[in-house]
Amino acid sequence: MSFHYVPGQFRIPKTPLFAMPDGIWCGADADSGVFAFEAGYSWGGRIMSRELCYSLSIDGSVMKPVFSSINGYIYWSGSGYVYYTHTYGWVYMSGMFPGYEPLEDYDSKDGERTWTGDRFYTFHSFPQQSGSAATLTPRGAIHDSGQEKELTVVWPRWKAKRGEFGEYEPADGATGTRWLGLPRFRGGGEYFVRSFAKTNGYFTYGRIRNADGRWVIGEPGSDAGWHEGSEPSREGTVTFRFTKKEGSEAQGKDIAVSLYDHVKGDERSKAYLGEVAVWR
Amino acid sequence: MEKVRSGEAVNIKAATWNAFVDAANWVKDAKQNSAANGVSAGLDVGIVRIKNSESTLCPRFSALVITGVCVSAETNEEEFTSCPPVFEGLKMTADREGKPYAILLEPIEAGEIGRAMILGVTPAKVTINSSDEGYAVPKAGSSEGALESSATGTARIIWRAGGGGEQWCVLQLGGAGAGQGEDKALMCKVGGGTATAGYTVTVYPNGRSDEGGVEYSALLFLPDVALDADIPAGTWIIGHKSAMASTGGSET
């Protein structure tokens, strides 16, 4: 098995640019640790990722999401914290735990202001997508002396090229190509869907199966003839040659089989769904 | 019944007439059955032919999971509809749990076809895990197609020689456990895991007080929980058996 569907909704505090979907595909075996789900328009729709939310990057330092509520929102942790405050909205601050309301004040003397308080940054809104940036404005004691910083969003992921099932291409630092669903091949006007699991070490593809080491369509040795080829592959076309017994007058055409699309299939796996009295 | 000669009056008794009707009905039934000669000419009810698709011999009274038919309607519709089906059989694995199975009535060599029972009463050796368990199920991962006792299942143990270990039993196959257990709440103890990847749990079908008794491992998901609210090991959870959609991924 490679992915199984968990029909639940994980609860997280409010998160800008993202809402946790109802149900996710959980990877197993070769896809262990990878999730596939609908992430929303900002992230390219259907994605796969090892993370269920995006991270932030400030001056090249990555800050990971923490799904605990600070004033109703999640926060990010790394070299400091990014969290939501009642006074200033979103802030970036280090040296204090998230939830702390930073202080900012100034002294006016001879028409000049001297800013005092904590050393922190504020920003108004998150960048709408990977590649764009928000500006962090220095506040408090560094109101005048501090340098602006750039905040970007980072979410290594694979984006679906077409629909939920099929190829997923890398984005934002992810590498390689991933797949969701069972490959469906087509040839001679017929569809061949790959089986979910191997039997005796081989997948089957509809009527295409491995018979004693040969990939065939039909019954080898039958009077009506059969087709022989090789295992269908996502890359390229496999031709199944019409084959018949010696002396047979049966006639048939070769069948060229190639990848058509990917489908969900109808496999089910056993698991338990639990009831708990605790969720925050 | 007496025959009459030419010219004699025919006086038919009710018993004679009924005998004619019975004979006519018999002929009519025989004609109907001949239309499905292949199927009716098969084995006894509940006994089927099965191909041992494993690479080793499967002994008599072992269990094989039915994974398909040797000739499908797609391959040969005429043969499929007119001949008794021959099933393909493989040993029970974790992936095949819950699928239908048959008890072999004779040893079957690898790749050969033999007789097996899917409905009826048959003897079989069963490992009794608990005297409270009234059903037999194929043991997942057993290379010999062994059976073990279970709290639920479709093979009811209607007699057994002893109370523990491997015992000769008489099994009633087919629907014996219908409506039993599959949808009941079971006590599960968390061993580890996370909200996203699921929790490995130990299931106690006989309840929380049966720790050390009947138990098995399973994967459990919590459908409505805070993402970071990972449940600590040792927590007891009420679990319900469920079937979840699965699909392919990046494997080759």
Short mmCIF file of C-alpha atoms in Angstrom, two decimals, chain A:
data_model
loop_
_atom_site.label_atom_id
_atom_site.label_comp_id
_atom_site.label_asym_id
_atom_site.label_seq_id
_atom_site.Cartn_x
_atom_site.Cartn_y
_atom_site.Cartn_z
CA MET A 1 0.00 0.00 0.00
CA SER A 2 1.23 3.47 -0.66
CA PHE A 3 -1.44 5.91 0.51
CA HIS A 4 -4.51 5.44 2.64
CA TYR A 5 -7.19 8.01 3.26
CA VAL A 6 -7.77 9.28 6.79
CA PRO A 7 -11.26 10.74 6.79
CA GLY A 8 -10.71 13.10 9.67
CA GLN A 9 -10.28 16.76 10.25
CA PHE A 10 -7.25 17.78 12.23
CA ARG A 11 -7.92 20.78 14.37
CA ILE A 12 -5.46 23.64 14.32
CA PRO A 13 -5.74 27.28 15.35
CA LYS A 14 -6.37 29.84 12.61
CA THR A 15 -3.60 29.98 10.03
CA PRO A 16 -3.20 32.76 7.45
CA LEU A 17 -3.34 31.51 3.84
CA PHE A 18 -4.25 27.97 4.83
CA ALA A 19 -7.18 25.92 6.10
CA MET A 20 -6.72 22.31 7.18
CA PRO A 21 -8.62 20.05 4.76
CA ASP A 22 -11.19 17.40 5.65
CA GLY A 23 -9.31 14.17 5.21
CA ILE A 24 -5.80 13.56 3.98
CA TRP A 25 -3.98 10.77 2.18
CA CYS A 26 -1.32 9.35 4.51
CA GLY A 27 1.70 7.80 2.82
CA ALA A 28 3.04 4.38 3.71
CA ASP A 29 5.98 2.25 2.62
CA ALA A 30 7.85 4.20 -0.08
CA ASP A 31 5.69 7.24 0.65
CA SER A 32 5.93 7.04 4.43
CA GLY A 33 5.88 10.47 6.07
CA VAL A 34 4.29 12.15 3.02
CA PHE A 35 0.76 13.54 3.03
CA ALA A 36 -1.42 14.41 0.04
CA PHE A 37 -4.24 16.92 0.44
CA GLU A 38 -5.97 20.02 -0.86
CA ALA A 39 -3.94 23.00 0.35
CA GLY A 40 -5.83 25.79 -1.36
CA TYR A 41 -5.19 28.15 -4.23
CA SER A 42 -2.16 29.92 -2.69
CA TRP A 43 -0.24 26.67 -2.64
CA GLY A 44 -1.22 25.23 -5.97
CA GLY A 45 -4.33 23.27 -5.01
CA ARG A 46 -3.61 19.59 -4.51
CA ILE A 47 -0.18 19.03 -3.02
CA MET A 48 1.99 16.42 -1.32
CA SER A 49 4.26 17.42 1.52
CA ARG A 50 6.02 16.11 4.58
CA GLU A 51 4.65 19.13 6.47
CA LEU A 52 1.00 19.94 7.06
CA CYS A 53 1.64 23.69 7.00
CA TYR A 54 4.16 26.12 5.58
CA SER A 55 7.24 27.45 7.35
CA LEU A 56 8.57 31.00 7.43
CA SER A 57 12.01 32.25 6.53
CA ILE A 58 13.54 35.39 7.99
CA ASP A 59 17.03 36.33 6.87
CA GLY A 60 17.52 32.77 5.64
CA SER A 61 16.57 31.24 8.96
CA VAL A 62 13.63 28.82 8.75
CA MET A 63 10.91 28.92 11.41
CA LYS A 64 8.62 25.90 11.80
CA PRO A 65 4.88 26.09 12.56
CA VAL A 66 3.63 25.18 16.02
CA PHE A 67 -0.03 24.21 16.15
CA SER A 68 -0.81 25.74 19.52
CA SER A 69 -2.96 28.81 19.86
CA ILE A 70 -1.45 32.20 20.61
CA ASN A 71 -4.29 34.71 20.63
CA GLY A 72 -6.26 32.41 18.29
CA TYR A 73 -3.52 31.77 15.74
CA ILE A 74 -0.72 29.25 15.30
CA TYR A 75 2.81 30.54 15.73
CA TRP A 76 6.19 29.82 14.19
CA SER A 77 9.32 28.93 16.13
CA GLY A 78 13.00 29.09 15.19
CA SER A 79 15.45 31.88 15.82
CA GLY A 80 12.74 33.65 17.79
CA TYR A 81 9.00 33.50 17.31
CA VAL A 82 6.44 34.87 14.89
CA TYR A 83 3.08 35.18 16.61
CA TYR A 84 -0.07 37.22 16.76
CA THR A 85 -0.51 39.97 19.35
CA HIS A 86 -3.53 42.01 20.31
CA THR A 87 -1.59 45.29 20.24
CA TYR A 88 0.54 45.03 17.09
CA GLY A 89 -0.93 42.18 15.10
CA TRP A 90 1.82 39.90 13.76
CA VAL A 91 5.20 40.32 15.41
CA TYR A 92 8.64 38.75 15.17
CA MET A 93 10.52 38.70 18.43
CA SER A 94 13.17 36.69 20.19
CA GLY A 95 14.10 36.41 23.82
CA MET A 96 10.51 36.15 25.05
CA PHE A 97 7.99 33.37 24.86
CA PRO A 98 5.23 33.68 22.26
CA GLY A 99 2.21 35.42 23.69
CA TYR A 100 4.20 38.17 25.29
CA GLU A 101 2.82 41.60 24.37
CA PRO A 102 5.85 43.67 23.38
CA LEU A 103 6.25 47.18 24.69
CA GLU A 104 7.03 50.27 22.65
CA ASP A 105 7.29 53.86 23.86
CA TYR A 106 9.17 57.04 23.16
CA ASP A 107 10.52 60.12 24.91
CA SER A 108 10.10 63.48 23.29
CA LYS A 109 12.74 66.06 23.94
CA ASP A 110 13.44 69.17 21.90
CA GLY A 111 11.15 67.87 19.19
CA GLU A 112 13.04 64.63 18.81
CA ARG A 113 11.70 61.24 19.72
CA THR A 114 13.76 58.55 21.39
CA TRP A 115 12.16 55.14 21.04
CA THR A 116 12.26 52.71 23.92
CA GLY A 117 10.84 49.32 24.84
CA ASP A 118 11.40 45.80 23.54
CA ARG A 119 13.30 44.95 20.36
CA PHE A 120 10.80 43.46 17.93
CA TYR A 121 9.43 43.65 14.39
CA THR A 122 5.91 43.89 13.05
CA PHE A 123 4.29 43.14 9.71
CA HIS A 124 0.76 43.45 8.38
CA SER A 125 0.15 40.49 6.13
CA PHE A 126 1.75 37.27 4.97
CA PRO A 127 3.19 36.96 1.48
CA GLN A 128 0.49 35.51 -0.75
CA GLN A 129 2.70 32.81 -2.22
CA SER A 130 6.19 31.37 -2.37
CA GLY A 131 8.68 33.80 -3.85
CA SER A 132 7.09 36.98 -2.60
CA ALA A 133 8.08 38.66 0.67
CA ALA A 134 6.65 40.73 3.48
CA THR A 135 8.65 43.51 5.11
CA LEU A 136 9.35 43.34 8.84
CA THR A 137 9.46 46.80 10.38
CA PRO A 138 11.69 47.37 13.44
CA ARG A 139 9.80 48.54 16.47
CA GLY A 140 10.43 49.55 20.09
CA ALA A 141 14.05 50.12 21.01
CA ILE A 142 15.13 49.45 17.40
CA HIS A 143 12.43 51.63 15.87
CA ASP A 144 14.98 53.97 14.29
CA SER A 145 18.20 52.06 14.52
CA GLY A 146 17.05 48.67 13.27
CA GLN A 147 17.13 47.34 9.72
CA GLU A 148 14.05 46.09 7.95
CA LYS A 149 13.91 42.34 7.39
CA GLU A 150 12.23 40.20 4.78
CA LEU A 151 9.83 37.41 5.62
CA THR A 152 9.06 34.72 3.06
CA VAL A 153 6.94 31.59 3.19
CA VAL A 154 8.55 28.21 2.53
CA TRP A 155 6.72 24.96 1.88
CA PRO A 156 8.72 22.21 0.18
CA ARG A 157 6.02 20.25 -1.62
CA TRP A 158 4.93 18.53 -4.77
CA LYS A 159 2.09 20.09 -6.76
CA ALA A 160 -0.41 18.05 -8.74
CA LYS A 161 0.03 18.59 -12.45
CA ARG A 162 -3.52 17.54 -13.32
CA GLY A 163 -6.20 16.56 -10.82
CA GLU A 164 -5.91 14.71 -7.54
CA PHE A 165 -4.47 11.50 -8.98
CA GLY A 166 -1.42 11.47 -11.17
CA GLU A 167 1.96 13.14 -11.24
CA TYR A 168 3.09 15.66 -8.64
CA GLU A 169 5.98 17.97 -9.55
CA PRO A 170 8.42 19.44 -6.99
CA ALA A 171 8.18 23.02 -5.73
CA ASP A 172 9.89 25.24 -3.17
CA GLY A 173 12.89 23.00 -2.51
CA ALA A 174 11.36 19.56 -2.89
CA THR A 175 13.04 17.23 -5.37
CA GLY A 176 11.99 14.42 -7.66
CA THR A 177 8.56 13.44 -8.89
CA ARG A 178 5.80 11.76 -6.89
CA TRP A 179 2.66 9.91 -7.84
CA LEU A 180 -0.75 9.41 -6.28
CA GLY A 181 -3.16 6.78 -7.52
CA LEU A 182 -3.06 3.65 -9.61
CA PRO A 183 -1.70 4.06 -13.12
CA ARG A 184 -4.24 3.35 -15.83
CA PHE A 185 -2.94 2.30 -19.20
CA ARG A 186 -4.73 2.22 -22.52
CA GLY A 187 -4.24 0.17 -25.63
CA GLY A 188 -6.43 -1.19 -28.40
CA GLY A 189 -9.40 0.76 -27.05
CA GLU A 190 -9.12 -1.02 -23.69
CA TYR A 191 -8.09 0.29 -20.28
CA PHE A 192 -5.67 -1.58 -18.02
CA VAL A 193 -5.58 -0.45 -14.35
CA ARG A 194 -2.64 -1.60 -12.29
CA SER A 195 -3.50 -3.66 -9.23
CA PHE A 196 -2.93 -2.13 -5.82
CA ALA A 197 -0.77 -4.97 -4.49
CA LYS A 198 1.53 -7.52 -6.02
CA THR A 199 0.55 -11.17 -6.24
CA ASN A 200 3.42 -13.63 -6.32
CA GLY A 201 5.76 -10.70 -6.86
CA TYR A 202 3.94 -9.10 -9.77
CA PHE A 203 1.31 -6.43 -10.32
CA THR A 204 -1.52 -7.15 -12.70
CA TYR A 205 -2.88 -4.60 -15.15
CA GLY A 206 -6.46 -5.56 -15.88
CA ARG A 207 -6.12 -8.41 -18.36
CA ILE A 208 -2.35 -7.95 -18.52
CA ARG A 209 -0.62 -10.37 -16.18
CA ASN A 210 2.61 -12.22 -15.67
CA ALA A 211 2.23 -15.86 -16.60
CA ASP A 212 5.30 -17.93 -15.79
CA GLY A 213 7.65 -15.05 -16.48
CA ARG A 214 5.89 -13.76 -19.62
CA TRP A 215 3.69 -10.65 -19.68
CA VAL A 216 0.59 -11.65 -21.59
CA ILE A 217 -2.93 -10.64 -22.52
CA GLY A 218 -5.20 -13.65 -22.83
CA GLU A 219 -4.43 -17.32 -22.32
CA PRO A 220 -1.09 -18.52 -23.67
CA GLY A 221 -1.60 -21.61 -25.79
CA SER A 222 -5.26 -20.91 -26.53
CA ASP A 223 -6.62 -21.64 -30.00
CA ALA A 224 -7.76 -18.04 -30.37
CA GLY A 225 -4.22 -16.74 -29.83
CA TRP A 226 -2.87 -14.34 -27.22
CA HIS A 227 -0.60 -11.29 -26.87
CA GLU A 228 2.89 -11.15 -25.40
CA GLY A 229 4.82 -8.06 -24.35
CA SER A 230 6.47 -6.66 -21.24
CA GLU A 231 5.32 -4.99 -18.04
CA PRO A 232 3.57 -1.66 -18.73
CA SER A 233 5.56 1.36 -17.64
CA ARG A 234 4.76 4.97 -16.88
CA GLU A 235 7.43 5.85 -19.41
CA GLY A 236 6.99 4.89 -23.03
CA THR A 237 4.82 2.41 -24.86
CA VAL A 238 4.81 -1.36 -24.54
CA THR A 239 3.73 -3.36 -27.57
CA PHE A 240 1.98 -6.67 -27.03
CA ARG A 241 2.54 -8.84 -30.10
CA PHE A 242 -0.24 -11.13 -31.27
CA THR A 243 0.91 -14.69 -30.82
CA LYS A 244 -0.68 -18.00 -31.85
CA LYS A 245 0.01 -21.68 -31.82
CA GLU A 246 1.94 -23.18 -34.67
CA GLY A 247 -0.40 -24.01 -37.50
CA SER A 248 -3.21 -21.91 -36.06
CA GLU A 249 -5.17 -19.74 -38.46
CA ALA A 250 -6.24 -17.29 -35.74
CA GLN A 251 -5.67 -13.64 -36.55
CA GLY A 252 -5.16 -10.61 -34.35
CA LYS A 253 -3.47 -7.22 -34.14
CA ASP A 254 -0.68 -6.06 -31.87
CA ILE A 255 -1.72 -3.89 -28.92
CA ALA A 256 0.35 -0.82 -28.02
CA VAL A 257 -0.13 -0.03 -24.33
CA SER A 258 0.84 3.31 -22.80
CA LEU A 259 0.03 5.36 -19.70
CA TYR A 260 -3.32 7.13 -19.94
CA ASP A 261 -3.94 8.61 -16.48
CA HIS A 262 -4.15 7.69 -12.79
CA VAL A 263 -7.22 6.60 -10.85
CA LYS A 264 -8.09 6.09 -7.22
CA GLY A 265 -9.10 2.43 -7.57
CA ASP A 266 -11.38 0.59 -5.17
CA GLU A 267 -8.94 -0.88 -2.66
CA ARG A 268 -9.67 -0.71 1.04
CA SER A 269 -7.44 -1.41 4.00
CA LYS A 270 -8.38 -2.26 7.54
CA ALA A 271 -7.77 0.20 10.33
CA TYR A 272 -9.48 1.45 13.45
CA LEU A 273 -11.06 4.81 14.03
CA GLY A 274 -10.90 5.96 17.61
CA GLU A 275 -12.97 8.06 19.95
CA VAL A 276 -11.18 10.31 22.38
CA ALA A 277 -12.46 12.85 24.80
CA VAL A 278 -9.58 15.26 24.26
CA TRP A 279 -9.05 17.77 21.55
CA ARG A 280 -8.03 21.33 21.97
#
